Amino acid sequence: GWCYNTTAGFDPLLGRNRCDVAFGCSRLSFSLTTGQPVIRVTVRQGKPLEIIDRLRLISRSVLTRFGNLRLRFLIAVPGATNSYVELDTLSNTSSASVMYIDGIPGATTLQTLGTLLGPWLPPPHPPENFDVMLSYRWGPTDSELADALYDWLSATH
């Protein structure tokens, strides 16, 4: 279940058109946009990609219940007024593709756009190496899961 007391020292705010929430070290503000069917999410603190993953996870059950809702992440283009790019469109675009975006003069590429929207975009390539620490209780279920996860993470292609 959900608990509003997920971050020590943080008091959530819930109002008619706005709420401030936190989970872990992330702080967000949700607000309704007057006259538009949009909920604006402002990241106050935290890593944007981790927050988007959490929002996708949280909203999954809502989207299955209300079939007419759509989840789209529109990222404001820095320095441009009322200009947004859709995150999923960027994620599915090759780095060499040419794009025309309101507020950015001329054509641009994903690589150029990455300098403006860096924290919102996944890295172009995953790191070659990474470290993982598995902590679990010894027992049939947890041990099997930890073994399977270790095998999956250490597999080579």
XYZ file of C-alpha atoms in Angstrom:
157
model
C 0.000 0.000 0.000
C 0.840 3.674 -0.160
C 1.916 5.638 2.873
C 2.155 9.418 2.904
C 4.926 9.260 5.504
C 7.647 7.951 3.179
C 10.330 10.514 3.896
C 11.459 11.612 7.340
C 11.169 15.357 7.902
C 8.846 15.943 4.946
C 5.255 17.072 5.372
C 3.160 16.285 2.314
C 0.735 18.883 0.999
C -2.632 17.963 -0.476
C -4.889 20.633 -1.931
C -7.617 20.898 -4.532
C -5.271 21.652 -7.459
C -1.862 20.791 -6.053
C -0.013 18.248 -3.973
C 3.590 17.945 -2.845
C 4.914 14.445 -2.275
C 8.190 12.721 -1.532
C 9.514 9.215 -1.792
C 13.048 8.540 -0.674
C 15.145 11.577 -1.572
C 12.806 12.629 -4.397
C 10.490 15.628 -3.984
C 7.690 16.340 -6.470
C 4.864 18.801 -6.930
C 1.763 17.800 -8.886
C -0.590 20.520 -10.109
C -3.614 20.652 -12.389
C -3.290 22.892 -15.414
C -6.362 25.113 -15.672
C -8.400 24.480 -18.817
C -6.218 21.571 -19.957
C -6.416 17.842 -19.230
C -2.862 17.869 -17.916
C -1.181 17.200 -14.592
C 2.063 19.123 -14.359
C 4.818 17.413 -12.370
C 7.657 19.575 -11.121
C 10.756 17.761 -9.871
C 11.992 19.653 -6.838
C 14.719 17.204 -5.919
C 15.831 13.840 -7.249
C 16.943 12.087 -10.416
C 14.453 12.600 -13.260
C 14.779 9.149 -14.852
C 14.271 7.371 -11.523
C 11.239 9.544 -10.819
C 9.754 8.788 -14.250
C 10.225 5.054 -13.669
C 8.449 5.352 -10.312
C 5.598 7.379 -11.842
C 5.172 4.787 -14.607
C 4.982 2.045 -11.987
C 2.507 3.933 -9.793
C 0.265 4.959 -12.685
C 0.085 1.500 -14.283
C -2.936 0.375 -12.231
C -4.730 3.694 -12.803
C -4.247 3.416 -16.559
C -5.660 -0.119 -16.662
C -8.728 0.994 -14.736
C -9.424 4.115 -16.813
C -8.947 3.177 -20.458
C -9.339 6.727 -21.783
C -6.292 8.054 -19.884
C -2.860 8.298 -21.481
C 0.491 8.748 -19.809
C 2.914 10.992 -21.662
C 5.953 12.752 -20.284
C 6.429 16.143 -21.908
C 9.739 17.754 -21.022
C 9.991 21.545 -21.185
C 12.667 22.747 -23.595
C 15.021 25.011 -21.602
C 15.019 28.603 -22.851
C 11.866 28.150 -24.939
C 8.403 29.345 -23.960
C 5.666 26.686 -24.013
C 7.797 24.254 -25.990
C 7.903 20.598 -24.970
C 9.296 17.339 -26.284
C 7.796 13.940 -25.565
C 10.211 11.745 -23.660
C 9.121 8.444 -25.245
C 9.522 9.929 -28.727
C 13.076 10.984 -27.872
C 13.846 7.563 -26.420
C 12.801 5.927 -29.703
C 14.724 8.337 -31.934
C 18.167 7.534 -33.323
C 20.906 9.924 -32.259
C 21.520 11.023 -35.868
C 17.869 11.863 -36.635
C 17.155 15.487 -37.469
C 14.306 17.164 -35.539
C 12.597 20.538 -35.659
C 11.424 21.755 -32.257
C 9.580 24.969 -31.440
C 11.857 27.313 -29.539
C 15.085 25.898 -30.976
C 16.235 27.662 -34.129
C 16.888 25.394 -37.107
C 17.274 21.646 -37.121
C 18.674 19.775 -34.169
C 19.722 16.209 -33.398
C 19.173 14.088 -30.317
C 22.834 14.507 -29.464
C 22.478 18.311 -29.473
C 19.199 18.118 -27.602
C 20.923 15.912 -25.034
C 23.008 18.884 -23.903
C 19.760 20.714 -23.026
C 17.830 17.776 -21.588
C 20.685 15.640 -20.262
C 19.179 14.476 -16.934
C 15.914 13.505 -18.660
C 17.477 11.245 -21.262
C 18.791 7.734 -20.702
C 22.509 7.303 -21.337
C 23.264 6.397 -24.967
C 24.969 3.169 -23.918
C 24.804 1.248 -20.657
C 28.048 1.161 -18.675
C 30.382 -1.711 -19.510
C 30.674 -2.704 -15.856
C 28.581 -2.170 -12.791
C 28.639 -3.322 -9.186
C 25.689 -4.921 -7.453
C 25.357 -5.850 -3.807
C 22.668 -8.438 -3.037
C 21.404 -8.521 0.520
C 18.838 -11.185 1.378
C 17.568 -13.500 4.086
C 18.815 -17.056 3.863
C 15.937 -19.315 3.021
C 14.420 -21.216 0.130
C 12.609 -18.346 -1.594
C 15.113 -15.529 -1.067
C 18.160 -17.675 -1.778
C 16.681 -18.956 -5.048
C 15.792 -15.431 -6.122
C 19.270 -14.118 -5.231
C 20.908 -17.003 -7.138
C 18.733 -16.391 -10.202
C 19.370 -12.641 -10.079
C 23.132 -13.225 -9.764
C 23.043 -15.575 -12.782
C 21.044 -13.075 -14.814
C 23.284 -10.117 -13.926
C 26.535 -11.974 -14.535
C 25.476 -13.524 -17.868
C 27.532 -12.580 -20.895
C 26.129 -12.329 -24.391
